PDB file of C-alpha atoms in Angstrom:
ATOM      1  CA  PRO I1101      82.593 116.997  86.866  1.00 37.00           C
ATOM      2  CA  GLY I1102      83.209 113.302  86.325  1.00 49.00           C
ATOM      3  CA  ILE I1103      84.111 110.834  89.032  1.00 61.00           C
ATOM      4  CA  PRO I1104      87.499 111.386  90.633  1.00 72.00           C
ATOM      5  CA  TYR I1105      90.318 109.246  89.289  1.00 84.00           C
ATOM      6  CA  ASN I1106      94.086 109.330  89.421  1.00 91.00           C
ATOM      7  CA  ILE I1107      95.055 106.273  87.362  1.00 95.00           C
ATOM      8  CA  TRP I1108      93.377 105.848  84.009  1.00 96.00           C
ATOM      9  CA  GLY I1109      93.899 104.744  80.435  1.00 97.00           C
ATOM     10  CA  VAL I1110      92.388 103.405  77.254  1.00 98.00           C
ATOM     11  CA  VAL I1111      92.309  99.713  76.378  1.00 98.00           C
ATOM     12  CA  THR I1112      92.782  98.516  72.806  1.00 97.00           C
ATOM     13  CA  ALA I1113      91.835  94.912  72.030  1.00 96.00           C
ATOM     14  CA  PRO I1114      90.891  92.801  69.001  1.00 94.00           C
ATOM     15  CA  GLY I1115      87.200  93.274  68.248  1.00 94.00           C
ATOM     16  CA  GLY I1116      87.038  96.318  70.536  1.00 95.00           C
ATOM     17  CA  ALA I1117      87.750  96.924  74.202  1.00 96.00           C
ATOM     18  CA  ILE I1118      84.233  96.246  75.508  1.00 96.00           C
ATOM     19  CA  GLY I1119      84.302  93.240  77.806  1.00 95.00           C
ATOM     20  CA  SER I1120      87.933  93.718  78.793  1.00 97.00           C
ATOM     21  CA  ILE I1121      88.796  93.529  82.481  1.00 98.00           C
ATOM     22  CA  VAL I1122      91.433  95.798  84.022  1.00 98.00           C
ATOM     23  CA  ARG I1123      92.743  94.901  87.475  1.00 98.00           C
ATOM     24  CA  LEU I1124      94.735  97.191  89.721  1.00 98.00           C
ATOM     25  CA  LYS I1125      96.883  95.118  92.063  1.00 98.00           C
ATOM     26  CA  GLN I1126      99.088  95.877  95.021  1.00 96.00           C
ATOM     27  CA  GLY I1127     101.236  93.204  96.653  1.00 94.00           C
ATOM     28  CA  GLY I1128      99.737  90.607  94.315  1.00 92.00           C
ATOM     29  CA  PHE I1129      96.156  91.289  95.436  1.00 96.00           C
ATOM     30  CA  ASP I1130      93.346  93.037  93.535  1.00 97.00           C
ATOM     31  CA  VAL I1131      92.724  96.536  94.870  1.00 96.00           C
ATOM     32  CA  ARG I1132      90.218  97.522  92.168  1.00 96.00           C
ATOM     33  CA  VAL I1133      88.631  95.810  89.149  1.00 97.00           C
ATOM     34  CA  PHE I1134      87.124  97.681  86.196  1.00 97.00           C
ATOM     35  CA  ASN I1135      84.922  96.254  83.421  1.00 96.00           C
ATOM     36  CA  VAL I1136      85.706  98.240  80.284  1.00 96.00           C
ATOM     37  CA  GLY I1137      82.838  99.656  78.255  1.00 94.00           C
ATOM     38  CA  ALA I1138      82.516 100.697  74.621  1.00 93.00           C
ATOM     39  CA  ASP I1139      84.665 103.829  75.141  1.00 95.00           C
ATOM     40  CA  GLY I1140      87.641 101.636  76.110  1.00 96.00           C
ATOM     41  CA  LYS I1141      88.463 103.675  79.207  1.00 96.00           C
ATOM     42  CA  TYR I1142      89.289 102.430  82.682  1.00 97.00           C
ATOM     43  CA  LEU I1143      89.455 104.674  85.775  1.00 95.00           C
ATOM     44  CA  PHE I1144      90.768 104.081  89.285  1.00 95.00           C
ATOM     45  CA  PHE I1145      90.895 106.359  92.329  1.00 93.00           C
ATOM     46  CA  VAL I1146      93.425 105.120  94.880  1.00 93.00           C
ATOM     47  CA  VAL I1147      95.826 106.375  97.530  1.00 92.00           C
ATOM     48  CA  PRO I1148      99.505 106.933  96.639  1.00 92.00           C
ATOM     49  CA  GLY I1149     101.541 103.757  96.251  1.00 95.00           C
ATOM     50  CA  THR I1150     102.957 101.337  93.703  1.00 97.00           C
ATOM     51  CA  TYR I1151     100.449  99.317  91.703  1.00 97.00           C
ATOM     52  CA  THR I1152     100.362  96.773  88.882  1.00 98.00           C
ATOM     53  CA  ILE I1153      97.840  97.200  86.073  1.00 98.00           C
ATOM     54  CA  SER I1154      96.731  93.903  84.493  1.00 98.00           C
ATOM     55  CA  ALA I1155      94.315  93.742  81.561  1.00 98.00           C
ATOM     56  CA  SER I1156      92.631  90.833  79.824  1.00 98.00           C
ATOM     57  CA  LYS I1157      89.908  90.014  77.361  1.00 97.00           C
ATOM     58  CA  GLY I1158      88.869  86.398  77.244  1.00 94.00           C
ATOM     59  CA  ALA I1159      92.055  84.312  77.257  1.00 95.00           C
ATOM     60  CA  SER I1160      94.250  87.170  75.968  1.00 97.00           C
ATOM     61  CA  MET I1161      96.308  89.168  78.446  1.00 97.00           C
ATOM     62  CA  ALA I1162      98.347  92.346  78.104  1.00 97.00           C
ATOM     63  CA  ALA I1163     101.778  92.696  79.680  1.00 97.00           C
ATOM     64  CA  ASP I1164     101.554  94.024  83.242  1.00 97.00           C
ATOM     65  CA  ILE I1165     102.294  97.708  83.791  1.00 97.00           C
ATOM     66  CA  ILE I1166     103.825  99.023  87.021  1.00 98.00           C
ATOM     67  CA  VAL I1167     102.819 102.539  88.129  1.00 97.00           C
ATOM     68  CA  THR I1168     103.783 104.589  91.161  1.00 96.00           C
ATOM     69  CA  LEU I1169     101.434 107.292  92.377  1.00 93.00           C
ATOM     70  CA  THR I1170     103.271 109.715  94.676  1.00 92.00           C
ATOM     71  CA  GLN I1171     100.577 112.335  95.373  1.00 88.00           C
ATOM     72  CA  PRO I1172      96.776 111.983  95.746  1.00 83.00           C
ATOM     73  CA  ASN I1173      96.180 114.688  93.104  1.00 86.00           C
ATOM     74  CA  GLU I1174      98.679 113.229  90.609  1.00 90.00           C
ATOM     75  CA  VAL I1175      97.058 111.750  87.488  1.00 93.00           C
ATOM     76  CA  ILE I1176      98.762 108.881  85.657  1.00 95.00           C
ATOM     77  CA  ARG I1177      97.663 107.662  82.225  1.00 97.00           C
ATOM     78  CA  ARG I1178      98.682 104.223  81.016  1.00 97.00           C
ATOM     79  CA  ASP I1179      97.089 102.903  77.836  1.00 98.00           C
ATOM     80  CA  VAL I1180      96.933  99.116  77.443  1.00 97.00           C
ATOM     81  CA  THR I1181      97.006  96.956  74.328  1.00 97.00           C
ATOM     82  CA  ILE I1182      95.672  93.420  74.585  1.00 97.00           C
ATOM     83  CA  PRO I1183      97.083  91.275  71.761  1.00 95.00           C
TER      84      PRO I1183
END
């Protein structure tokens, strides 16, 4: 099996998602940071709580997404589009 994750998604960006950075924040601080590869996917494995997903590529930033994970085995998918 692949690595465990419970928050994931696919990034879409001009010119492709590779090189995009996805940050998972809690209380305004980075909890995890993921460098997106050619497949466009990001994956995080975290404890239950409320998080903010922020994505950027170069100077372009997507709108923040708020997610709440209530159970450790819950899986949340949030795709991100960077304009």
